[in-house]
Structures are given as structure tokens and as C-alpha cells.
Amino acid sequence: MEPDQDGPGREPASHRARRGLSRRLFVGGAAASAAAGLSLAAGLAPSATAGPTDAPAVRRPKGFGSVSTAPRLPAGFEKTFTSRFIQAGGLRQHAVIGGDGPPLLLVHGWPENWYAWRMVMPALARNFTVIAVDQRGIGLTDKPKSGYDTATLANDLVALMDALGYDRFAVAGHDTGMIIGYALAADHPDRVEYLAVADVPGPPRKEASPLLFEPEPINNRLWHIPFNRVNHELTEKLVRGREEIFFTYEFDIQGGERLPEYAREYYIRLFSDPQALRGSFGLYRAWDATVKQNDDRAKTKLAMPVLAIGGSESRGPAVGGAMQALAGDVRSVVIPGSGHWVAEQAPQQVLTALTEFLAPYRAAAASRSSR
């Protein structure tokens, strides 16, 4: 089942000539109807937004996976953030959007959706327009059977930001979102100004792939990668009906403080949908294509600033170590006591790291908008 109470979003209106006037995306206003789509207001610098006269037509999702159905959101969350369906790149994408300032795209990991960022989103929204997206195949975003290599997944996000009117933006990606974020920055360096990546020891590459026989503690944390990669309905059949066993193990084995019961139940329900379960395996089933793409990407170092975040009970300094070979300006932060799920296990530390890292990005946007 794919929740679709509001129906598919319409194609974005044609972009008119780009203007010098800077703008920012306004979200959450009752005046913006599904027929009228999003409106734009002054505030962002020209380099941060494409500034189209017409924003894309959108629908506001209400089904499971939207803001309205998410459990235990921070106080005031729904006053700042709203769910949107946005038709972009031939895909109906779901994003949770809110805030004020230059755009910051948040890309979740597996097995999660936009909700993984919920605890840091309100504070980030004071300084940034936050766009927390559901990846292709996950949550309320469309779930086609193909297109899960990271070049295509990155193109999905470029199309999303195009539809929202942003030329340039910052990206933060965790887990599979880290892999997608790296592809986005490498394939579209003219679009990504700052990149933050969290708790994966580098994007998968041939020379850096895990061995078949790893020590038990490592194997216990990585076994899901070869399992998920099996491009056959076998994996789905083995998990279906046993989602609680499968995903609970995954959440618990990755170290650090145990995720709260309500969050684990939310994710388990999300991936109990057969199409979402299949879609969540998509990136892993395209692993070979992504490895080849990453081997090509690694030939050119990223030029934008990169922040690498690792949990001390998970990948720790290995995140920054891996990115040193792939980017010229890398800053590394290790969060004490945190496992893999850094934005949920240590939200304040993640917020501090992101805020400090992105301060020059925000300052530059403010300077441009004041001219």
C-alpha cells in the first residue's frame, strides 16, 4: 500500500527568467492551497535560490509517514513544519519543510525516513530553510522498481531542489543518506555549497569494501548489507511478517543508547508496507553500480567544506578518515557515547556541530541578501 489520500502532485510550473531579487521559500501558510502551490517571499540570496516566479504545485500528505501522523514530535513542530508532495524529476517526492534562511537539505538513512531528523529540525529552522526528504522508495515518496543507484538518487534531489527554486544549498546526510549526499556533492558540485556526512566510513568503493569474513562485532553490524543486496524476492519474503525482529536487531546492534520504543515502532510500521520494504532494499541492490560510480567520483576531490560526524560507539573517527581521501577540506567530529543513530541519540551535539560548521554558509547568504 502507498498512502495517497491527497493524490499525486502536479507537474511544476514552467520556470520563468531568473531574477536578481533574492527569495526564500515560505512554508506552512494557510493561504497556499494545493492549486496555488507554494509561494516565495524575499529573504535568501540569489546564489541560494533559483528564484522562479512560479513554485511547484504541491499536495499536503496526511497519511502515515506525514508530519500529522508522526509520534512525539518536539513542541511546536507542526507550527514550523509541514509535509509536502512535490512532483520533481518524474517522481512524486515527500518532504517536510519549514524554517527561515538558506536551504539545508537533510537526507535520512536506513531503515528510517525524514523523521530521523525530527529532534534537530526545530533549532535548525531558526537559521535555515530545512528540507527533510524521504528517499526514493521510502516513506511517502514514490516507490518505482528501478533507479536506486546513487547517481539517480542524487538526481532525484537535484530535481527536488529545482522544483523548490534553489540553485545552491547545503546537504547533511546520514547512513545511506551519507552515500547519497556524497554522490550529490560529487556529481553536482555547482549545487552543493557545504556537505555534512554522518556515521558511515565513506561511500562504498571497490578498494574500501568490507571483506566477506569480518570479525564478529563488525560482521554483526554489517551483515545486513550483503543480505539487503540480494536482488531477489527471497529477502522480502524472509523479512515480511518478521519486521519487528529484523529491524529491532538492526536498531539495537548499532551501539549507543537504545532508540525509544515509540521511534522503533514507527519505523517498523513504516517498513512493514511491502512496497516500502522492497524500496528500502533498492540502494543495496544497486550496490555494484554505486561502487563503480564512486570509484569514478573519487578521481576528483570535493572542493566544498565537508563535516564528518561519527558516534564514538559506532564509526567514530573512521568517518572523517575516509572522507580525507575524497575531499580537500574535511573537519571531523566524534560524538562521545553515541552509536550510529547520531541525530536521535545525541541531537544536541549534532546540532552544535552542524550549526558551527554551517555558520559561514549562513553568514554568506545573509551578506548577499543585505546588498
mmCIF file of C-alpha atoms in Angstrom:
data_model
loop_
_atom_site.group_PDB
_atom_site.id
_atom_site.type_symbol
_atom_site.label_atom_id
_atom_site.label_comp_id
_atom_site.label_asym_id
_atom_site.label_seq_id
_atom_site.Cartn_x
_atom_site.Cartn_y
_atom_site.Cartn_z
ATOM 1 C CA MET A 1 0.000 0.000 0.000
ATOM 2 C CA GLU A 2 1.153 3.529 -0.808
ATOM 3 C CA PRO A 3 -0.745 6.184 1.153
ATOM 4 C CA ASP A 4 -2.088 8.774 -1.277
ATOM 5 C CA GLN A 5 -5.023 10.467 0.327
ATOM 6 C CA ASP A 6 -4.237 13.736 -1.366
ATOM 7 C CA GLY A 7 -3.464 12.366 -4.813
ATOM 8 C CA PRO A 8 -0.340 12.930 -6.880
ATOM 9 C CA GLY A 9 1.219 16.360 -7.095
ATOM 10 C CA ARG A 10 1.022 18.191 -10.404
ATOM 11 C CA GLU A 11 3.941 18.976 -12.671
ATOM 12 C CA PRO A 12 5.922 22.065 -11.644
ATOM 13 C CA ALA A 13 5.016 25.297 -13.436
ATOM 14 C CA SER A 14 7.500 26.417 -16.061
ATOM 15 C CA HIS A 15 10.345 28.404 -14.600
ATOM 16 C CA ARG A 16 10.454 31.962 -15.891
ATOM 17 C CA ALA A 17 13.540 34.103 -16.328
ATOM 18 C CA ARG A 18 15.658 34.045 -13.204
ATOM 19 C CA ARG A 19 15.737 37.279 -11.282
ATOM 20 C CA GLY A 20 18.341 39.043 -9.203
ATOM 21 C CA LEU A 21 15.911 39.538 -6.312
ATOM 22 C CA SER A 22 16.719 37.025 -3.610
ATOM 23 C CA ARG A 23 13.936 34.918 -2.161
ATOM 24 C CA ARG A 24 13.186 32.210 0.340
ATOM 25 C CA LEU A 25 10.567 29.524 0.364
ATOM 26 C CA PHE A 26 7.569 30.253 2.552
ATOM 27 C CA VAL A 27 6.024 27.179 4.117
ATOM 28 C CA GLY A 28 3.122 26.467 6.364
ATOM 29 C CA GLY A 29 0.797 29.320 5.358
ATOM 30 C CA ALA A 30 -2.880 28.539 5.140
ATOM 31 C CA ALA A 31 -3.120 30.854 2.147
ATOM 32 C CA ALA A 32 -1.151 28.424 -0.003
ATOM 33 C CA SER A 33 -3.648 25.988 -1.418
ATOM 34 C CA ALA A 34 -2.919 22.799 -3.321
ATOM 35 C CA ALA A 35 -3.970 24.532 -6.517
ATOM 36 C CA ALA A 36 -1.839 27.592 -5.926
ATOM 37 C CA GLY A 37 1.192 25.658 -4.675
ATOM 38 C CA LEU A 38 3.994 27.272 -2.720
ATOM 39 C CA SER A 39 4.637 30.997 -2.601
ATOM 40 C CA LEU A 40 8.002 32.707 -2.363
ATOM 41 C CA ALA A 41 8.978 35.634 -0.183
ATOM 42 C CA ALA A 42 12.028 37.826 -0.035
ATOM 43 C CA GLY A 43 14.975 36.831 2.116
ATOM 44 C CA LEU A 44 17.505 34.427 0.508
ATOM 45 C CA ALA A 45 20.477 35.320 -1.603
ATOM 46 C CA PRO A 46 20.427 34.734 -5.374
ATOM 47 C CA SER A 47 23.113 32.045 -5.121
ATOM 48 C CA ALA A 48 20.953 30.067 -2.710
ATOM 49 C CA THR A 49 17.796 30.064 -4.784
ATOM 50 C CA ALA A 50 16.852 29.883 -8.414
ATOM 51 C CA GLY A 51 14.068 32.372 -7.744
ATOM 52 C CA PRO A 52 11.384 31.097 -10.164
ATOM 53 C CA THR A 53 8.283 33.231 -10.428
ATOM 54 C CA ASP A 54 6.082 30.139 -10.117
ATOM 55 C CA ALA A 55 6.684 27.491 -7.443
ATOM 56 C CA PRO A 56 5.641 23.872 -7.997
ATOM 57 C CA ALA A 57 2.106 22.796 -7.273
ATOM 58 C CA VAL A 58 2.032 20.603 -4.186
ATOM 59 C CA ARG A 59 -0.287 18.439 -2.120
ATOM 60 C CA ARG A 60 -0.232 18.122 1.629
ATOM 61 C CA PRO A 61 0.006 14.470 2.672
ATOM 62 C CA LYS A 62 -1.982 13.294 5.657
ATOM 63 C CA GLY A 63 -1.310 9.548 5.576
ATOM 64 C CA PHE A 64 1.063 7.548 7.750
ATOM 65 C CA GLY A 65 4.575 8.918 7.283
ATOM 66 C CA SER A 66 3.497 12.559 7.168
ATOM 67 C CA VAL A 67 4.010 15.168 9.858
ATOM 68 C CA SER A 68 0.399 14.824 11.009
ATOM 69 C CA THR A 69 0.867 11.142 11.920
ATOM 70 C CA ALA A 70 4.379 11.266 13.417
ATOM 71 C CA PRO A 71 4.585 10.421 17.145
ATOM 72 C CA ARG A 72 6.047 12.628 19.854
ATOM 73 C CA LEU A 73 7.360 15.446 17.731
ATOM 74 C CA PRO A 74 9.136 18.289 19.549
ATOM 75 C CA ALA A 75 6.862 21.002 20.917
ATOM 76 C CA GLY A 76 5.694 23.392 18.226
ATOM 77 C CA PHE A 77 6.988 21.209 15.387
ATOM 78 C CA GLU A 78 3.771 21.407 13.363
ATOM 79 C CA LYS A 79 3.734 25.202 13.630
ATOM 80 C CA THR A 80 7.035 25.319 11.747
ATOM 81 C CA PHE A 81 6.998 22.244 9.501
ATOM 82 C CA THR A 82 4.528 20.840 7.019
ATOM 83 C CA SER A 83 4.544 17.787 4.768
ATOM 84 C CA ARG A 84 4.596 18.383 1.016
ATOM 85 C CA PHE A 85 4.176 16.221 -2.050
ATOM 86 C CA ILE A 86 6.318 17.702 -4.811
ATOM 87 C CA GLN A 87 6.425 16.361 -8.346
ATOM 88 C CA ALA A 88 10.071 16.536 -9.405
ATOM 89 C CA GLY A 89 12.208 14.556 -11.825
ATOM 90 C CA GLY A 90 9.318 12.288 -12.766
ATOM 91 C CA LEU A 91 8.893 11.268 -9.124
ATOM 92 C CA ARG A 92 6.382 12.323 -6.524
ATOM 93 C CA GLN A 93 8.603 13.172 -3.571
ATOM 94 C CA HIS A 94 7.627 13.748 0.033
ATOM 95 C CA ALA A 95 9.492 16.392 2.016
ATOM 96 C CA VAL A 96 8.938 18.046 5.373
ATOM 97 C CA ILE A 97 9.748 21.733 5.019
ATOM 98 C CA GLY A 98 9.990 24.693 7.365
ATOM 99 C CA GLY A 99 12.188 27.451 8.704
ATOM 100 C CA ASP A 100 13.839 30.622 7.519
ATOM 101 C CA GLY A 101 17.227 31.157 5.897
ATOM 102 C CA PRO A 102 19.430 29.470 3.300
ATOM 103 C CA PRO A 103 18.330 25.970 2.273
ATOM 104 C CA LEU A 104 19.552 22.898 4.154
ATOM 105 C CA LEU A 105 18.650 19.505 2.687
ATOM 106 C CA LEU A 106 18.536 16.619 5.190
ATOM 107 C CA VAL A 107 18.825 13.061 3.823
ATOM 108 C CA HIS A 108 17.964 10.186 6.171
ATOM 109 C CA GLY A 109 19.474 6.715 6.447
ATOM 110 C CA TRP A 110 18.182 3.127 6.513
ATOM 111 C CA PRO A 111 15.789 1.965 7.915
ATOM 112 C CA GLU A 112 14.352 5.433 8.578
ATOM 113 C CA ASN A 113 12.696 8.381 6.842
ATOM 114 C CA TRP A 114 12.603 12.173 7.351
ATOM 115 C CA TYR A 115 11.561 11.554 10.983
ATOM 116 C CA ALA A 116 15.162 10.616 11.869
ATOM 117 C CA TRP A 117 15.996 14.348 11.869
ATOM 118 C CA ARG A 118 13.000 15.469 13.962
ATOM 119 C CA MET A 119 14.980 16.314 17.107
ATOM 120 C CA VAL A 120 17.365 18.741 15.384
ATOM 121 C CA MET A 121 14.959 20.238 12.842
ATOM 122 C CA PRO A 122 13.281 22.917 15.032
ATOM 123 C CA ALA A 123 16.556 24.509 16.126
ATOM 124 C CA LEU A 124 18.000 24.309 12.599
ATOM 125 C CA ALA A 125 14.863 26.005 11.277
ATOM 126 C CA ARG A 126 15.741 29.171 13.184
ATOM 127 C CA ASN A 127 18.672 29.716 10.813
ATOM 128 C CA PHE A 128 17.873 27.640 7.728
ATOM 129 C CA THR A 129 15.019 26.624 5.488
ATOM 130 C CA VAL A 130 15.058 22.923 6.339
ATOM 131 C CA ILE A 131 14.012 20.340 3.737
ATOM 132 C CA ALA A 132 13.895 16.793 5.164
ATOM 133 C CA VAL A 133 13.128 14.438 2.282
ATOM 134 C CA ASP A 134 12.018 10.819 2.017
ATOM 135 C CA GLN A 135 14.352 8.955 -0.360
ATOM 136 C CA ARG A 136 13.018 7.237 -3.464
ATOM 137 C CA GLY A 137 11.303 4.009 -2.377
ATOM 138 C CA ILE A 138 10.852 5.073 1.254
ATOM 139 C CA GLY A 139 8.123 6.744 3.285
ATOM 140 C CA LEU A 140 5.621 8.693 1.199
ATOM 141 C CA THR A 141 7.922 9.206 -1.790
ATOM 142 C CA ASP A 142 7.148 7.131 -4.889
ATOM 143 C CA LYS A 143 8.488 3.571 -4.969
ATOM 144 C CA PRO A 144 9.424 2.597 -8.537
ATOM 145 C CA LYS A 145 11.198 -0.698 -9.131
ATOM 146 C CA SER A 146 14.360 0.916 -10.549
ATOM 147 C CA GLY A 147 16.558 3.972 -10.146
ATOM 148 C CA TYR A 148 18.343 3.209 -6.865
ATOM 149 C CA ASP A 149 21.964 3.770 -7.898
ATOM 150 C CA THR A 150 23.295 6.880 -6.213
ATOM 151 C CA ALA A 151 23.621 8.887 -9.434
ATOM 152 C CA THR A 152 19.857 8.570 -9.925
ATOM 153 C CA LEU A 153 19.113 9.139 -6.236
ATOM 154 C CA ALA A 154 21.234 12.297 -6.321
ATOM 155 C CA ASN A 155 19.414 13.449 -9.446
ATOM 156 C CA ASP A 156 16.129 12.986 -7.580
ATOM 157 C CA LEU A 157 17.295 15.511 -5.006
ATOM 158 C CA VAL A 158 18.585 17.967 -7.593
ATOM 159 C CA ALA A 159 15.148 17.829 -9.229
ATOM 160 C CA LEU A 160 13.515 18.392 -5.843
ATOM 161 C CA MET A 161 15.632 21.466 -5.129
ATOM 162 C CA ASP A 162 14.999 22.731 -8.646
ATOM 163 C CA ALA A 163 11.268 22.399 -8.077
ATOM 164 C CA LEU A 164 11.567 24.298 -4.788
ATOM 165 C CA GLY A 165 13.559 27.033 -6.515
ATOM 166 C CA TYR A 166 17.033 26.560 -5.070
ATOM 167 C CA ASP A 167 20.186 26.795 -7.187
ATOM 168 C CA ARG A 168 22.632 26.170 -4.339
ATOM 169 C CA PHE A 169 22.186 24.580 -0.947
ATOM 170 C CA ALA A 170 23.829 22.726 1.930
ATOM 171 C CA VAL A 171 23.358 18.989 2.496
ATOM 172 C CA ALA A 172 23.509 16.772 5.573
ATOM 173 C CA GLY A 173 23.241 13.013 5.048
ATOM 174 C CA HIS A 174 23.301 10.107 7.495
ATOM 175 C CA ASP A 175 23.959 6.414 6.714
ATOM 176 C CA THR A 176 22.552 5.766 3.210
ATOM 177 C CA GLY A 177 21.869 9.499 3.153
ATOM 178 C CA MET A 178 25.600 9.992 3.579
ATOM 179 C CA ILE A 179 26.228 7.835 0.499
ATOM 180 C CA ILE A 180 23.611 9.782 -1.469
ATOM 181 C CA GLY A 181 24.891 13.109 -0.135
ATOM 182 C CA TYR A 182 28.412 12.321 -1.321
ATOM 183 C CA ALA A 183 27.088 11.440 -4.782
ATOM 184 C CA LEU A 184 25.075 14.658 -4.845
ATOM 185 C CA ALA A 185 28.130 16.760 -3.976
ATOM 186 C CA ALA A 186 30.442 14.890 -6.361
ATOM 187 C CA ASP A 187 28.059 14.822 -9.329
ATOM 188 C CA HIS A 188 26.694 18.337 -8.823
ATOM 189 C CA PRO A 189 29.481 20.408 -7.217
ATOM 190 C CA ASP A 190 27.945 23.575 -8.619
ATOM 191 C CA ARG A 191 24.851 22.991 -6.486
ATOM 192 C CA VAL A 192 26.206 21.907 -3.092
ATOM 193 C CA GLU A 193 27.953 24.600 -1.022
ATOM 194 C CA TYR A 194 28.518 22.616 2.202
ATOM 195 C CA LEU A 195 28.305 18.878 2.888
ATOM 196 C CA ALA A 196 27.900 17.147 6.255
ATOM 197 C CA VAL A 197 28.053 13.344 6.414
ATOM 198 C CA ALA A 198 27.330 11.124 9.388
ATOM 199 C CA ASP A 199 28.405 7.705 10.602
ATOM 200 C CA VAL A 200 29.301 5.721 7.529
ATOM 201 C CA PRO A 201 33.050 5.167 6.986
ATOM 202 C CA GLY A 202 32.997 6.623 3.492
ATOM 203 C CA PRO A 203 30.865 5.848 0.451
ATOM 204 C CA PRO A 204 31.258 2.263 -0.817
ATOM 205 C CA ARG A 205 34.207 1.806 -3.156
ATOM 206 C CA LYS A 206 35.923 -1.266 -4.554
ATOM 207 C CA GLU A 207 39.124 -0.689 -2.617
ATOM 208 C CA ALA A 208 37.248 0.080 0.615
ATOM 209 C CA SER A 209 34.570 -2.629 0.572
ATOM 210 C CA PRO A 210 34.250 -4.848 3.670
ATOM 211 C CA LEU A 211 35.682 -8.341 3.421
ATOM 212 C CA LEU A 212 33.425 -11.380 3.379
ATOM 213 C CA PHE A 213 34.809 -12.640 6.673
ATOM 214 C CA GLU A 214 34.986 -9.787 9.175
ATOM 215 C CA PRO A 215 35.484 -10.124 12.945
ATOM 216 C CA GLU A 216 32.209 -10.910 14.682
ATOM 217 C CA PRO A 217 31.497 -7.428 16.133
ATOM 218 C CA ILE A 218 31.916 -5.855 12.691
ATOM 219 C CA ASN A 219 30.012 -8.614 10.932
ATOM 220 C CA ASN A 220 27.088 -8.198 13.326
ATOM 221 C CA ARG A 221 26.783 -4.557 12.297
ATOM 222 C CA LEU A 222 27.394 -5.025 8.573
ATOM 223 C CA TRP A 223 25.707 -8.345 7.757
ATOM 224 C CA HIS A 224 22.580 -6.528 6.564
ATOM 225 C CA ILE A 225 24.498 -5.059 3.594
ATOM 226 C CA PRO A 226 25.097 -8.366 1.758
ATOM 227 C CA PHE A 227 21.650 -9.573 2.868
ATOM 228 C CA ASN A 228 19.886 -6.472 1.548
ATOM 229 C CA ARG A 229 21.896 -6.659 -1.678
ATOM 230 C CA VAL A 230 20.367 -9.986 -2.708
ATOM 231 C CA ASN A 231 18.312 -8.895 -5.709
ATOM 232 C CA HIS A 232 15.555 -11.436 -5.249
ATOM 233 C CA GLU A 233 12.192 -11.550 -3.526
ATOM 234 C CA LEU A 234 13.803 -14.009 -1.099
ATOM 235 C CA THR A 235 14.921 -11.166 1.186
ATOM 236 C CA GLU A 236 11.475 -9.598 1.245
ATOM 237 C CA LYS A 237 9.823 -12.954 1.974
ATOM 238 C CA LEU A 238 12.226 -13.646 4.820
ATOM 239 C CA VAL A 239 11.563 -10.257 6.434
ATOM 240 C CA ARG A 240 7.837 -9.908 5.758
ATOM 241 C CA GLY A 241 5.866 -10.740 8.858
ATOM 242 C CA ARG A 242 9.093 -10.583 10.883
ATOM 243 C CA GLU A 243 9.767 -6.854 10.512
ATOM 244 C CA GLU A 244 9.877 -6.325 14.270
ATOM 245 C CA ILE A 245 12.595 -8.968 14.711
ATOM 246 C CA PHE A 246 14.614 -7.798 11.713
ATOM 247 C CA PHE A 247 14.571 -4.047 12.313
ATOM 248 C CA THR A 248 14.744 -4.177 16.120
ATOM 249 C CA TYR A 249 18.007 -6.096 15.844
ATOM 250 C CA GLU A 250 19.332 -3.522 13.399
ATOM 251 C CA PHE A 251 18.440 -0.578 15.643
ATOM 252 C CA ASP A 252 19.912 -2.228 18.734
ATOM 253 C CA ILE A 253 23.160 -3.659 17.307
ATOM 254 C CA GLN A 254 24.447 -0.311 16.080
ATOM 255 C CA GLY A 255 25.514 0.851 19.527
ATOM 256 C CA GLY A 256 24.826 3.729 21.843
ATOM 257 C CA GLU A 257 21.632 4.477 23.706
ATOM 258 C CA ARG A 258 18.658 2.374 22.608
ATOM 259 C CA LEU A 259 16.204 4.228 20.414
ATOM 260 C CA PRO A 260 12.935 4.878 22.244
ATOM 261 C CA GLU A 261 10.162 2.335 21.799
ATOM 262 C CA TYR A 262 7.851 4.782 20.017
ATOM 263 C CA ALA A 263 10.501 5.576 17.371
ATOM 264 C CA ARG A 264 11.325 1.926 16.704
ATOM 265 C CA GLU A 265 7.611 1.093 16.430
ATOM 266 C CA TYR A 266 7.164 3.964 13.990
ATOM 267 C CA TYR A 267 9.982 2.782 11.718
ATOM 268 C CA ILE A 268 8.892 -0.848 11.895
ATOM 269 C CA ARG A 269 5.367 0.088 10.854
ATOM 270 C CA LEU A 270 6.749 2.274 8.071
ATOM 271 C CA PHE A 271 8.754 -0.611 6.576
ATOM 272 C CA SER A 272 6.072 -3.220 7.140
ATOM 273 C CA ASP A 273 4.469 -1.937 3.957
ATOM 274 C CA PRO A 274 5.590 -4.433 1.243
ATOM 275 C CA GLN A 275 6.377 -1.721 -1.307
ATOM 276 C CA ALA A 276 8.366 0.290 1.222
ATOM 277 C CA LEU A 277 10.266 -2.843 2.265
ATOM 278 C CA ARG A 278 11.185 -3.546 -1.357
ATOM 279 C CA GLY A 279 12.051 0.104 -1.939
ATOM 280 C CA SER A 280 14.296 0.197 1.125
ATOM 281 C CA PHE A 281 16.424 -2.600 -0.349
ATOM 282 C CA GLY A 282 16.813 -0.683 -3.626
ATOM 283 C CA LEU A 283 20.002 1.200 -2.792
ATOM 284 C CA TYR A 284 21.669 -2.013 -1.615
ATOM 285 C CA ARG A 285 20.594 -3.917 -4.728
ATOM 286 C CA ALA A 286 22.240 -1.207 -6.843
ATOM 287 C CA TRP A 287 25.473 -1.517 -4.809
ATOM 288 C CA ASP A 288 27.663 -2.632 -7.725
ATOM 289 C CA ALA A 289 26.601 0.327 -9.860
ATOM 290 C CA THR A 290 27.184 2.718 -6.974
ATOM 291 C CA VAL A 291 30.653 1.289 -6.249
ATOM 292 C CA LYS A 292 31.630 1.853 -9.872
ATOM 293 C CA GLN A 293 30.254 5.384 -9.760
ATOM 294 C CA ASN A 294 32.135 6.113 -6.535
ATOM 295 C CA ASP A 295 35.400 4.829 -7.964
ATOM 296 C CA ASP A 296 34.977 7.393 -10.744
ATOM 297 C CA ARG A 297 33.930 10.141 -8.320
ATOM 298 C CA ALA A 298 36.992 9.551 -6.141
ATOM 299 C CA LYS A 299 39.248 10.687 -9.005
ATOM 300 C CA THR A 300 38.244 14.295 -8.220
ATOM 301 C CA LYS A 301 38.269 15.543 -4.644
ATOM 302 C CA LEU A 302 35.301 17.506 -3.370
ATOM 303 C CA ALA A 303 36.094 21.203 -3.208
ATOM 304 C CA MET A 304 33.359 22.316 -0.782
ATOM 305 C CA PRO A 305 33.824 22.129 3.008
ATOM 306 C CA VAL A 306 32.894 18.721 4.461
ATOM 307 C CA LEU A 307 31.932 17.861 8.032
ATOM 308 C CA ALA A 308 32.286 14.193 9.028
ATOM 309 C CA ILE A 309 30.360 13.109 12.130
ATOM 310 C CA GLY A 310 30.890 9.764 13.844
ATOM 311 C CA GLY A 311 29.476 8.258 17.024
ATOM 312 C CA SER A 312 32.148 7.039 19.419
ATOM 313 C CA GLU A 313 30.243 3.751 19.874
ATOM 314 C CA SER A 314 29.962 3.284 16.115
ATOM 315 C CA ARG A 315 32.260 4.552 13.341
ATOM 316 C CA GLY A 316 33.926 7.335 15.315
ATOM 317 C CA PRO A 317 36.940 8.895 13.547
ATOM 318 C CA ALA A 318 36.671 6.456 10.620
ATOM 319 C CA VAL A 319 34.074 8.750 9.035
ATOM 320 C CA GLY A 320 36.489 11.652 8.857
ATOM 321 C CA GLY A 321 39.365 9.372 7.929
ATOM 322 C CA ALA A 322 37.507 8.043 4.916
ATOM 323 C CA MET A 323 36.477 11.495 3.738
ATOM 324 C CA GLN A 324 40.060 12.811 3.878
ATOM 325 C CA ALA A 325 40.785 10.853 0.696
ATOM 326 C CA LEU A 326 37.704 12.254 -1.031
ATOM 327 C CA ALA A 327 37.666 15.945 -0.134
ATOM 328 C CA GLY A 328 40.163 18.747 0.328
ATOM 329 C CA ASP A 329 38.569 20.473 3.333
ATOM 330 C CA VAL A 330 37.384 17.939 5.938
ATOM 331 C CA ARG A 331 36.533 18.580 9.569
ATOM 332 C CA SER A 332 35.886 15.613 11.821
ATOM 333 C CA VAL A 333 33.697 15.415 14.928
ATOM 334 C CA VAL A 334 33.351 12.327 17.136
ATOM 335 C CA ILE A 335 30.341 12.392 19.460
ATOM 336 C CA PRO A 336 31.046 10.725 22.812
ATOM 337 C CA GLY A 337 28.633 7.985 23.858
ATOM 338 C CA SER A 338 26.653 7.993 20.620
ATOM 339 C CA GLY A 339 26.091 4.976 18.438
ATOM 340 C CA HIS A 340 25.122 5.001 14.787
ATOM 341 C CA TRP A 341 21.834 6.921 15.151
ATOM 342 C CA VAL A 342 23.567 10.195 15.966
ATOM 343 C CA ALA A 343 20.732 12.662 15.288
ATOM 344 C CA GLU A 344 18.447 10.716 17.625
ATOM 345 C CA GLN A 345 20.944 9.579 20.247
ATOM 346 C CA ALA A 346 22.873 12.848 20.551
ATOM 347 C CA PRO A 347 20.752 15.579 18.939
ATOM 348 C CA GLN A 348 22.281 18.476 20.864
ATOM 349 C CA GLN A 349 25.830 17.514 19.920
ATOM 350 C CA VAL A 350 24.819 17.018 16.275
ATOM 351 C CA LEU A 351 23.033 20.369 16.320
ATOM 352 C CA THR A 352 26.093 22.099 17.747
ATOM 353 C CA ALA A 353 28.384 20.523 15.158
ATOM 354 C CA LEU A 354 26.081 21.405 12.242
ATOM 355 C CA THR A 355 25.452 24.957 13.470
ATOM 356 C CA GLU A 356 29.154 25.733 13.841
ATOM 357 C CA PHE A 357 30.039 24.098 10.527
ATOM 358 C CA LEU A 358 27.286 25.898 8.600
ATOM 359 C CA ALA A 359 27.815 29.326 10.224
ATOM 360 C CA PRO A 360 29.902 30.667 7.266
ATOM 361 C CA TYR A 361 27.290 29.368 4.813
ATOM 362 C CA ARG A 362 24.529 31.212 6.680
ATOM 363 C CA ALA A 363 26.635 34.368 7.066
ATOM 364 C CA ALA A 364 27.443 34.474 3.351
ATOM 365 C CA ALA A 365 23.763 34.109 2.462
ATOM 366 C CA ALA A 366 22.817 36.904 4.882
ATOM 367 C CA SER A 367 25.515 39.141 3.426
ATOM 368 C CA ARG A 368 24.301 38.592 -0.120
ATOM 369 C CA SER A 369 20.670 39.241 0.803
ATOM 370 C CA SER A 370 21.552 42.551 2.505
ATOM 371 C CA ARG A 371 23.162 44.027 -0.589
#
